[in-house]
Tab-separated table of C-alpha atoms in Angstrom:
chain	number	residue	atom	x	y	z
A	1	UNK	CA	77.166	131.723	120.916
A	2	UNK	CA	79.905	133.966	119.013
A	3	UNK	CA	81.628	131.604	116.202
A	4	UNK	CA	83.385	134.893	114.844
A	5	UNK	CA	86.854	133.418	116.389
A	6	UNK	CA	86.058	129.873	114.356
A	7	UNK	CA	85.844	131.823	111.101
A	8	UNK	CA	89.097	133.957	111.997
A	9	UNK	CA	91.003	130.923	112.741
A	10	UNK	CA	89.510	128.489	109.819
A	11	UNK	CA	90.670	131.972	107.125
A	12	UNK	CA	93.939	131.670	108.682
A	13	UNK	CA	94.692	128.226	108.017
A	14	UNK	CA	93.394	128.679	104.405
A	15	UNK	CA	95.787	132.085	104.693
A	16	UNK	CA	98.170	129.634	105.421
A	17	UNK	CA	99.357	126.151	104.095
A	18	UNK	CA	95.690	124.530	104.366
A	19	UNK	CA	94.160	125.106	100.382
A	20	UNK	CA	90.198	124.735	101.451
A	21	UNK	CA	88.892	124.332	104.874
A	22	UNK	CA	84.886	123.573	105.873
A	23	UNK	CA	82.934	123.309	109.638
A	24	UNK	CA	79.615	122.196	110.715
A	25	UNK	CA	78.228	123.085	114.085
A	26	UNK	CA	75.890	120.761	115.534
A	27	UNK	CA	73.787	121.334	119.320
A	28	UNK	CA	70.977	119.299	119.878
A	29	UNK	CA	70.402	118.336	116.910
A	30	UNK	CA	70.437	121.740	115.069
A	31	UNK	CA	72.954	123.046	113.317
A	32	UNK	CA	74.057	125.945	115.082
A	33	UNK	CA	77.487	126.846	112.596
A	34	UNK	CA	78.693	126.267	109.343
A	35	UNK	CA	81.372	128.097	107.417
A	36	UNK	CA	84.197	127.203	104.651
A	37	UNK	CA	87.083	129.175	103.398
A	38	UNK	CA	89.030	129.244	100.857
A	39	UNK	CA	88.931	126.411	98.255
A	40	UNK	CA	88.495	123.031	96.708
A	41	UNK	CA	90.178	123.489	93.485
A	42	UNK	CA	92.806	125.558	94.036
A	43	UNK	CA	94.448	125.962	90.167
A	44	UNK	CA	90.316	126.206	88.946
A	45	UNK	CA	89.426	128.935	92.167
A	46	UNK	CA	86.673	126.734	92.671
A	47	UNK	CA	85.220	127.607	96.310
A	48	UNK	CA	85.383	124.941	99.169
A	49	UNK	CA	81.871	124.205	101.193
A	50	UNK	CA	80.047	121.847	103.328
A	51	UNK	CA	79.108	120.629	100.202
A	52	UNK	CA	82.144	119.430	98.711
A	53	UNK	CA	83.411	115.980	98.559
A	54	UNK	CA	85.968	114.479	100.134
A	55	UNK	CA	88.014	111.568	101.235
A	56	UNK	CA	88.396	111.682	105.270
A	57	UNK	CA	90.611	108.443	105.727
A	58	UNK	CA	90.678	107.589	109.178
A	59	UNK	CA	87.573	109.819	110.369
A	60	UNK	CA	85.947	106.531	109.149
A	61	UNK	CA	87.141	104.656	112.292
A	62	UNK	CA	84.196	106.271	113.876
A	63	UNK	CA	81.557	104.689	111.429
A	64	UNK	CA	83.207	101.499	111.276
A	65	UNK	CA	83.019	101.067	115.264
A	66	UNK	CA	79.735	102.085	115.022
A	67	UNK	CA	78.773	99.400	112.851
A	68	UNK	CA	80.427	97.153	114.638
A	69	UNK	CA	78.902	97.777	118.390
A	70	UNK	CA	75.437	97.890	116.595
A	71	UNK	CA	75.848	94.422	116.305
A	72	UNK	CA	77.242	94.081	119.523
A	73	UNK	CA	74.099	95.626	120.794
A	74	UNK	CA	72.292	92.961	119.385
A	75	UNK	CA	74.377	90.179	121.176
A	76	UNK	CA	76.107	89.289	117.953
A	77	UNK	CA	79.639	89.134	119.874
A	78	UNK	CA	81.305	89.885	122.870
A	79	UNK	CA	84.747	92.194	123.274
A	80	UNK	CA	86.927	89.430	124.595
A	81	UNK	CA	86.025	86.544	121.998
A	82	UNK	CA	88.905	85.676	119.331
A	83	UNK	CA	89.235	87.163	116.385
A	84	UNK	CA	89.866	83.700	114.910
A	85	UNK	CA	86.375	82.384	115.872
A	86	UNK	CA	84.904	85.036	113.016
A	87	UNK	CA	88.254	84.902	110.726
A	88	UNK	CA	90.732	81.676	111.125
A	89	UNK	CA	93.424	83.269	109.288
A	90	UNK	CA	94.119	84.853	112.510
A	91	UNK	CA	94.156	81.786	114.661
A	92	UNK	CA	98.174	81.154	115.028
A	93	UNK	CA	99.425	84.635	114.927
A	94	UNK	CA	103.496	85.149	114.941
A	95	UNK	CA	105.571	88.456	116.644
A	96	UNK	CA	108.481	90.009	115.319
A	97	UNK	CA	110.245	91.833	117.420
A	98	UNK	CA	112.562	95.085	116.287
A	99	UNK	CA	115.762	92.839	116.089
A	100	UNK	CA	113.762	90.824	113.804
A	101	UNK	CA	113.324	87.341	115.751
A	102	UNK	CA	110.163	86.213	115.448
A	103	UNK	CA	108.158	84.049	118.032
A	104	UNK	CA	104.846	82.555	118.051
A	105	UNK	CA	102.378	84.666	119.897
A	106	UNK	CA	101.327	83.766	123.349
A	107	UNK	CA	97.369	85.089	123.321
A	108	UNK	CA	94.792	85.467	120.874
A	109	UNK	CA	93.714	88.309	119.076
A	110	UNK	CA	90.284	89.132	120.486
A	111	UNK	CA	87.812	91.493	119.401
A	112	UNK	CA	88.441	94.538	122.173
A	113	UNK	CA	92.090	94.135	120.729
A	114	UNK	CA	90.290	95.712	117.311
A	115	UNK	CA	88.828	97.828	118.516
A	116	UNK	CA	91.211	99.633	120.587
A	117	UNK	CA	94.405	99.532	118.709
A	118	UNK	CA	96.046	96.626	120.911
A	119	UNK	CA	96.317	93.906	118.875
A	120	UNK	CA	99.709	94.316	117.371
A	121	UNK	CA	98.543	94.717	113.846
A	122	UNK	CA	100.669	97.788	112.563
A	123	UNK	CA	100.226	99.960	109.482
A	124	UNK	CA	102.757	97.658	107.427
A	125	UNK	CA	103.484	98.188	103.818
A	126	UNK	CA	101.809	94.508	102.637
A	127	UNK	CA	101.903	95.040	98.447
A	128	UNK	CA	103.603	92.259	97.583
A	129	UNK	CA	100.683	90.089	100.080
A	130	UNK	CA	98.266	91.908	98.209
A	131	UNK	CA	99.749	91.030	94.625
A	132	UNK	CA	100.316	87.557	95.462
A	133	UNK	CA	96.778	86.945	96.684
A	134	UNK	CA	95.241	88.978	93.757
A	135	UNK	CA	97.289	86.635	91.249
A	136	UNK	CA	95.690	83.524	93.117
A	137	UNK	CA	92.359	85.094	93.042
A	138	UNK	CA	92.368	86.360	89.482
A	139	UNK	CA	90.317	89.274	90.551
A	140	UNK	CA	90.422	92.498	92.445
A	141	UNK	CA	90.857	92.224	96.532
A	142	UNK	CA	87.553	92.715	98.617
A	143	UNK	CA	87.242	93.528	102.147
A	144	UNK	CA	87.765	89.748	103.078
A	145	UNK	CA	90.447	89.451	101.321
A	146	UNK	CA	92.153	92.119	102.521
A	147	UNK	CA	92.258	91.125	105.751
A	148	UNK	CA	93.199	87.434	105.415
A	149	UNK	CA	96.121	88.922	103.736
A	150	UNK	CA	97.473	91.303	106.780
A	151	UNK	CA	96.477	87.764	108.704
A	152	UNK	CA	99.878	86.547	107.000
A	153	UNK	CA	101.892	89.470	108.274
A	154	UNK	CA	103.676	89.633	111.430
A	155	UNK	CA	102.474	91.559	114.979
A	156	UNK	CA	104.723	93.907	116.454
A	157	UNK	CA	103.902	92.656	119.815
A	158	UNK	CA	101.711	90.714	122.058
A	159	UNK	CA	97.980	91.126	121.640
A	160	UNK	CA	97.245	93.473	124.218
A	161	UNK	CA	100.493	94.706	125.281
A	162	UNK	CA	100.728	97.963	124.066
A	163	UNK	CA	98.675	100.585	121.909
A	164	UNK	CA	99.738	100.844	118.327
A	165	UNK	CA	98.208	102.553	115.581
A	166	UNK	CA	96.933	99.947	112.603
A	167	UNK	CA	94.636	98.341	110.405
A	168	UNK	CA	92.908	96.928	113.230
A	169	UNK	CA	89.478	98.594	111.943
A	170	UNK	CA	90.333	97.358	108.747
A	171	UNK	CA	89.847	93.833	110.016
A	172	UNK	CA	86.746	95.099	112.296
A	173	UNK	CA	84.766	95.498	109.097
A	174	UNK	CA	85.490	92.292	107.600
A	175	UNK	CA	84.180	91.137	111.157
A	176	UNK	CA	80.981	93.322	110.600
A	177	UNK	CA	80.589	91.462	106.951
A	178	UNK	CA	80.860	87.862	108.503
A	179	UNK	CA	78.449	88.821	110.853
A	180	UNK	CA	76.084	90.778	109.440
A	181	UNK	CA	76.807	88.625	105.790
A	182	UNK	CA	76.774	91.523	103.692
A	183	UNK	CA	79.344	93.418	101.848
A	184	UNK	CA	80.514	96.382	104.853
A	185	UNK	CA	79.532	99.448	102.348
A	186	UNK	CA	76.351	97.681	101.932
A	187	UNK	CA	75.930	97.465	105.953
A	188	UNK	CA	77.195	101.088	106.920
A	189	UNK	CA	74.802	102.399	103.971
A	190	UNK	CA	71.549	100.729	105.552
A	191	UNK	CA	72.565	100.825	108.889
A	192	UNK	CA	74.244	104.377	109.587
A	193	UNK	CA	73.935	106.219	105.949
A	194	UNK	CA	70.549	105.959	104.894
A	195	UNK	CA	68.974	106.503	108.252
A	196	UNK	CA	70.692	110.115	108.956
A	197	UNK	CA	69.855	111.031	105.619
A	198	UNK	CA	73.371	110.952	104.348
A	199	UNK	CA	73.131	111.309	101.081
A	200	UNK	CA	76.602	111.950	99.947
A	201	UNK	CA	78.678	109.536	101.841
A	202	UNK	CA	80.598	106.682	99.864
A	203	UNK	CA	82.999	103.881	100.552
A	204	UNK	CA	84.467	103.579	96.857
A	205	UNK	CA	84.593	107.089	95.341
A	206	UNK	CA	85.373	105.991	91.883
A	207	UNK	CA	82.047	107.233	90.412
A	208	UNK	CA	82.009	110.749	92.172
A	209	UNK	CA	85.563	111.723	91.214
A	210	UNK	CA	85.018	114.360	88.750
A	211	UNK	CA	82.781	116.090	91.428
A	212	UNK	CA	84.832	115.784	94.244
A	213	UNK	CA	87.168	118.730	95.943
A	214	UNK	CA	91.000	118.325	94.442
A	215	UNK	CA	92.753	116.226	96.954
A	216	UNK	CA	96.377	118.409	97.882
A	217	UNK	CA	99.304	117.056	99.772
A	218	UNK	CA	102.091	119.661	101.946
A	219	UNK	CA	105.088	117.823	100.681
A	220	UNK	CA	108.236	117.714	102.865
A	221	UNK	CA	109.293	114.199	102.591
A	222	UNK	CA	107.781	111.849	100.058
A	223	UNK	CA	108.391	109.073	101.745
A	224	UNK	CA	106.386	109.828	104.871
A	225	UNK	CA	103.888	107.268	105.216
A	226	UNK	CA	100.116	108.298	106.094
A	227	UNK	CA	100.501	107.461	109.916
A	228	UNK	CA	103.269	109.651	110.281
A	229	UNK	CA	101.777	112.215	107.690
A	230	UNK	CA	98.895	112.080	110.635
A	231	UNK	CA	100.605	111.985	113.862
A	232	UNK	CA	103.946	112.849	113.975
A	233	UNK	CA	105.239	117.014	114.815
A	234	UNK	CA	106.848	118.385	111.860
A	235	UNK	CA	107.674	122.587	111.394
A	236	UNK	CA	109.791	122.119	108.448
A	237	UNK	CA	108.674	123.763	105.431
A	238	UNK	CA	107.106	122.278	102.569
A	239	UNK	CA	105.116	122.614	99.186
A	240	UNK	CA	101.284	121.778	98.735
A	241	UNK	CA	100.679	119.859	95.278
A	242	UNK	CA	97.459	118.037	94.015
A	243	UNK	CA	97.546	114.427	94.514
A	244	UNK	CA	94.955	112.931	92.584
A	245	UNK	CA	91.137	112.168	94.254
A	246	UNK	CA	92.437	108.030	95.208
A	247	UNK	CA	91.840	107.270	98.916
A	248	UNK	CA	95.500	105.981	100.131
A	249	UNK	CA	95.202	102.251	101.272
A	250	UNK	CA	91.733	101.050	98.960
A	251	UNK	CA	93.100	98.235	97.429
A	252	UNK	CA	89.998	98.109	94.764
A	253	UNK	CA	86.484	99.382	94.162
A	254	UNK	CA	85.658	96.104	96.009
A	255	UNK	CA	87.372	96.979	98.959
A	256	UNK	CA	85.670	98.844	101.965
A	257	UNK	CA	88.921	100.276	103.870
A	258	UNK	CA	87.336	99.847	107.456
A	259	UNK	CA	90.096	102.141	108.700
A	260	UNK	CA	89.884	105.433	106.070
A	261	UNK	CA	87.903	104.189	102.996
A	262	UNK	CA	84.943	106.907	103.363
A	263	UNK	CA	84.152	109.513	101.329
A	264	UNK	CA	81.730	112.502	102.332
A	265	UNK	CA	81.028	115.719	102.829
A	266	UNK	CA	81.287	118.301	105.848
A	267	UNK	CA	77.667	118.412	106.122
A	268	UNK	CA	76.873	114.896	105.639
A	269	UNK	CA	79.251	113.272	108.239
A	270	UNK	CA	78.503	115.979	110.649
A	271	UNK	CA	74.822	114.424	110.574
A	272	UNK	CA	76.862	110.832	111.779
A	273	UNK	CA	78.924	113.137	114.699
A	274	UNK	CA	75.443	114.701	115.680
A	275	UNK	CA	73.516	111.312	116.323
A	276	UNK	CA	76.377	110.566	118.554
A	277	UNK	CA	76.419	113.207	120.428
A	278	UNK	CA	72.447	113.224	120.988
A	279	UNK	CA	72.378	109.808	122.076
A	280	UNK	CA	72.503	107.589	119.108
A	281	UNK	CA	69.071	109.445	118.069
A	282	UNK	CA	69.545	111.291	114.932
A	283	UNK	CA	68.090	114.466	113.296
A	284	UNK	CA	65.774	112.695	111.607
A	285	UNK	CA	64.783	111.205	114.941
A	286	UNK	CA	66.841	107.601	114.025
A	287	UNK	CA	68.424	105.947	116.035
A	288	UNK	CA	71.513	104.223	115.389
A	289	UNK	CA	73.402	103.604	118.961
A	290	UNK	CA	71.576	103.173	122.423
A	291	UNK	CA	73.053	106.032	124.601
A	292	UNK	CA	74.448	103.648	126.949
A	293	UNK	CA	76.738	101.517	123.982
A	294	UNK	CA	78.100	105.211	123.244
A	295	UNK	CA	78.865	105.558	127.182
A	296	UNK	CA	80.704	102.520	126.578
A	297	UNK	CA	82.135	103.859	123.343
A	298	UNK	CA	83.757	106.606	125.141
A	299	UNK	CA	85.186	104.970	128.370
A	300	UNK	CA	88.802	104.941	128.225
A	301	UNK	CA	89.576	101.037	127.779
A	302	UNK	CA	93.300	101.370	128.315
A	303	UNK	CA	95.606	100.179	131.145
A	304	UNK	CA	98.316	102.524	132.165
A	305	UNK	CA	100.486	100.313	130.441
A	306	UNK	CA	98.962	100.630	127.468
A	307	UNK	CA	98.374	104.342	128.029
A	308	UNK	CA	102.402	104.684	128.305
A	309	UNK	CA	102.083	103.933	124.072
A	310	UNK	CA	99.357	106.083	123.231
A	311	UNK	CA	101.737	109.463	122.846
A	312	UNK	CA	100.013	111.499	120.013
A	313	UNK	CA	101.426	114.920	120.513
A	314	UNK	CA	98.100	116.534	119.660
A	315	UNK	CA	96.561	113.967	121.808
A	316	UNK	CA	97.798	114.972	125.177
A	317	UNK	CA	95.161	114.654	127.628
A	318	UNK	CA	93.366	111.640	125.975
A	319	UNK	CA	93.146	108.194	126.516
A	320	UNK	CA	91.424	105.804	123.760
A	321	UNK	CA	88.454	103.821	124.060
A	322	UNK	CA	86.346	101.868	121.500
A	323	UNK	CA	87.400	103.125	118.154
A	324	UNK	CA	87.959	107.068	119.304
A	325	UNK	CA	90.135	109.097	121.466
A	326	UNK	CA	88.568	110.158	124.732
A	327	UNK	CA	89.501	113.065	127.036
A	328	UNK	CA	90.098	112.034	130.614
A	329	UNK	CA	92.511	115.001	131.538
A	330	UNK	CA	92.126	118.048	130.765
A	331	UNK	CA	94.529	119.742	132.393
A	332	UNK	CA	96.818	117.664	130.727
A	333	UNK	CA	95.235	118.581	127.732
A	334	UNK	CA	95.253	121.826	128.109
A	335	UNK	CA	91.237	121.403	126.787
A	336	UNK	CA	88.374	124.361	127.371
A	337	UNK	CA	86.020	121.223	126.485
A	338	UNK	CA	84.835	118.391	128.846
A	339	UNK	CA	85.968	115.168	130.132
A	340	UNK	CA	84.748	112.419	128.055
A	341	UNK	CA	84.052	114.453	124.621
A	342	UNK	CA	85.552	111.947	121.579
A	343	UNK	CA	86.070	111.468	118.252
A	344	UNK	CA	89.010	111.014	116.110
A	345	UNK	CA	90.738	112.407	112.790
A	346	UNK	CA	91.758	111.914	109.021
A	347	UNK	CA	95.313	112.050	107.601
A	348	UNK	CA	94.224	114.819	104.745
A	349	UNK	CA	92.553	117.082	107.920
A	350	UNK	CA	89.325	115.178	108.682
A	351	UNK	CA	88.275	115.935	112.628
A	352	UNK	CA	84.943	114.278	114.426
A	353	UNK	CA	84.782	115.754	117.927
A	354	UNK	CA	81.494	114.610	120.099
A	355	UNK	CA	80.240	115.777	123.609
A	356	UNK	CA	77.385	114.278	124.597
A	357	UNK	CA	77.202	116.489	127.904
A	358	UNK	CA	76.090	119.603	126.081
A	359	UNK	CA	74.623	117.325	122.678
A	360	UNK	CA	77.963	119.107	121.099
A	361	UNK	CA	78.985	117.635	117.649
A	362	UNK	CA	81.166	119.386	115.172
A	363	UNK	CA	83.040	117.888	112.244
A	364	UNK	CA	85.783	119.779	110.394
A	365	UNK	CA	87.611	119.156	107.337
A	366	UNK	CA	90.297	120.200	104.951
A	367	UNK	CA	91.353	118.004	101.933
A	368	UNK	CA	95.161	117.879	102.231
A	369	UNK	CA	97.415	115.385	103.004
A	370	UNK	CA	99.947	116.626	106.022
A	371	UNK	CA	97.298	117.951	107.499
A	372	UNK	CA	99.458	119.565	110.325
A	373	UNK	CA	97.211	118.244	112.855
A	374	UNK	CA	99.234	118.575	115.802
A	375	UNK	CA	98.772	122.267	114.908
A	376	UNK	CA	95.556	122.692	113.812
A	377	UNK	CA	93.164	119.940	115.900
A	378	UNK	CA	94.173	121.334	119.584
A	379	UNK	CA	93.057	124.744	118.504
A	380	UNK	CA	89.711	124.100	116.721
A	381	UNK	CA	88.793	121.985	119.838
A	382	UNK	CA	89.412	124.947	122.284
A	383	UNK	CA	88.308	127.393	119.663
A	384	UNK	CA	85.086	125.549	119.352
A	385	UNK	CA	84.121	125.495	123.253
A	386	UNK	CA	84.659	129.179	123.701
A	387	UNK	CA	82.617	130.097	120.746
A	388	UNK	CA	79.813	127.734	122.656
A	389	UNK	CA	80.442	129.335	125.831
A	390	UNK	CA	80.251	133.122	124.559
């Protein structure tokens, strides 16, 4: 193994727009890399490092549908039930179509929907939900809360119709809490945290703020939203400015954002990305998964209709399974890695990839919002497999 071109290319993204960057190589098991350049305070020249703490937004889609097929393991629930059997709220369910006409939908949300980004829940700007059931409550939002609140809010389209990118994983952890009848941090801790021995992984980050890496954002338009921040193709030029340590979309220190609320460092969750990748066993010899739910995990559950939706520029190549992106083509792709390696990312630069084929797990981070992932993620996946390979 050579990682020499990992460290070229992570010093020139921190040569770059990209403040602090930070990589953990996992094979087997062992950590075979690890490496950070440039830094986590930029106006303090305070060094970034595996060590440093940071928010990884929707990286945490991979925990929460981890927690969630544990208890699917366990015969807790099956993909195709209703959503409305574990949450009511969602039992009559209306569409609103781009015109604006809105319609009563057709078919339930179930809980495959969730997972794989089908159910027509969108990313929708809900504050004034959110106020008006705080008012009624008299007390911060929780998890539960939360999502009987986007209940009230309209789908874009038909459960099942198309892929859409949304706070579907938000409502799978207020599934895992009904389930499982504790509060979700409370259930990820025990279930996923504690076991791998991670340490330094958080789903309210109030407490830990004065410790954690400065939190930047590349400014072109301030009204881009985090989605588009994530996964849209932009080469206009821009500005990087600190944004304050708050995680985007945690509606209180009560709420466990199922869909981006974690917050960790590069060489705790690359502990999580290892046990994957080693079947569900982790360093510590734990076992969190059963190889065959991660088989599962990473089988492409889209239909080509569905597929048609899913059109991520930096996810050519890919189709999407239970909670993570999964490659099915690689010439499409244009990937030096394997069919069926998975993962997904983090609007401030977050980036799980797994392989279980070679026990490969690797998870990469930088701490600014913008990331420029369409630039950045393609390259450190191709970068990775020939530093593997030589």
């Amino acid at each position: 193994m050579n990682f020499e071109p990992m460290k070229n290319f992570m010093d020139e993204l921190t040569s770059w727009i990209i403040p602090g960057n930070a990589i953990s190589v996992y094979m087997g098991n062992n950590e075979v890399f690890s490496y950070s350049s440039g830094f986590a305070d930029i106006e303090n020249k305070i060094p970034m490092s595996c060590d440093s703490l940071i928010n990884i937004y929707s990286a945490t889609k991979v925990a929460t549908a981890t927690a969630a097929l544990q208890l699917y393991e366990k015969g807790k629930f099956l993909l195709d039930e209703p959503l409305y059997e574990y949450i009511p709220e969602f039992k009559e369910m209306f569409v609103k179509d781009a015109d604006g006409n809105t319609r009563k939908a057709q078919k339930p949300i179930t809980l495959r929907h969730l997972f794989t980004m089908t159910s027509g829940i969108p990313y929708n700007d809900r504050k004034h939900l959110y106020e008006d059931a705080e008012k009624l409550k008299g007390a911060p939002l929780d998890t539960l809360d939360a999502a009987r609140c986007i209940a009230k809010d309209y789908l874009d389209f038909e459960p099942g119709e198309k892929w859409k990118y949304g706070s579907s994983h938000d409502i799978l952890a207020a599934v895992v809490e009904i389930i499982s009848g504790k509060k979700f941090r409370d259930y990820v801790e025990e279930n996923i945290f504690k076991p791998l021995g991670m340490n330094n992984s958080y789903f309210t980050n109030e407490h830990i703020r004065d410790k954690m890496a400065e939190q930047y954002k590349y400014v072109i338009s301030e009204n881009k939203s985090l989605v588009e921040m994530q996964s849209t193709e932009n080469t206009e030029k821009g500005t990087v400015i600190n944004c304050g340590k708050q995680v985007n979309g945690v509606l209180s220190n009560q709420h466990d954002n199922g869909g981006g609320g974690i917050t960790t460092t590069v060489a705790d969750y690359a502990l999580f990305a290892s046990a994957l990748a080693n079947g569900g066993v982790g360093r510590s010899g734990e076992r969190i998964l059963a190889s065959s739910t991660i088989e599962l995990m990473r089988t492409n559950q889209l239909t080509p209709e569905q597929l048609a939706t899913f059109t991520w520029p930096q996810l050519k190549g890919y189709g999407y399974g239970l909670g993570v992106r999964t490659m099915m083509d690689k010439a499409a792709g244009g990937s030096c890695g394997n069919i069926g390696e998975f993962g997904w990312s983090g609007a401030a630069g977050a980036t799980v990839l797994v392989d279980p084929m070679p026990g490969l797990a690797m998870f990469y981070s930088h701490h600014m919002l913008n990331p420029q992932e369409t630039y950045y993620m393609p390259r450190l996946r191709n970068i990775l497999y020939t530093c593997i390979n030589s």
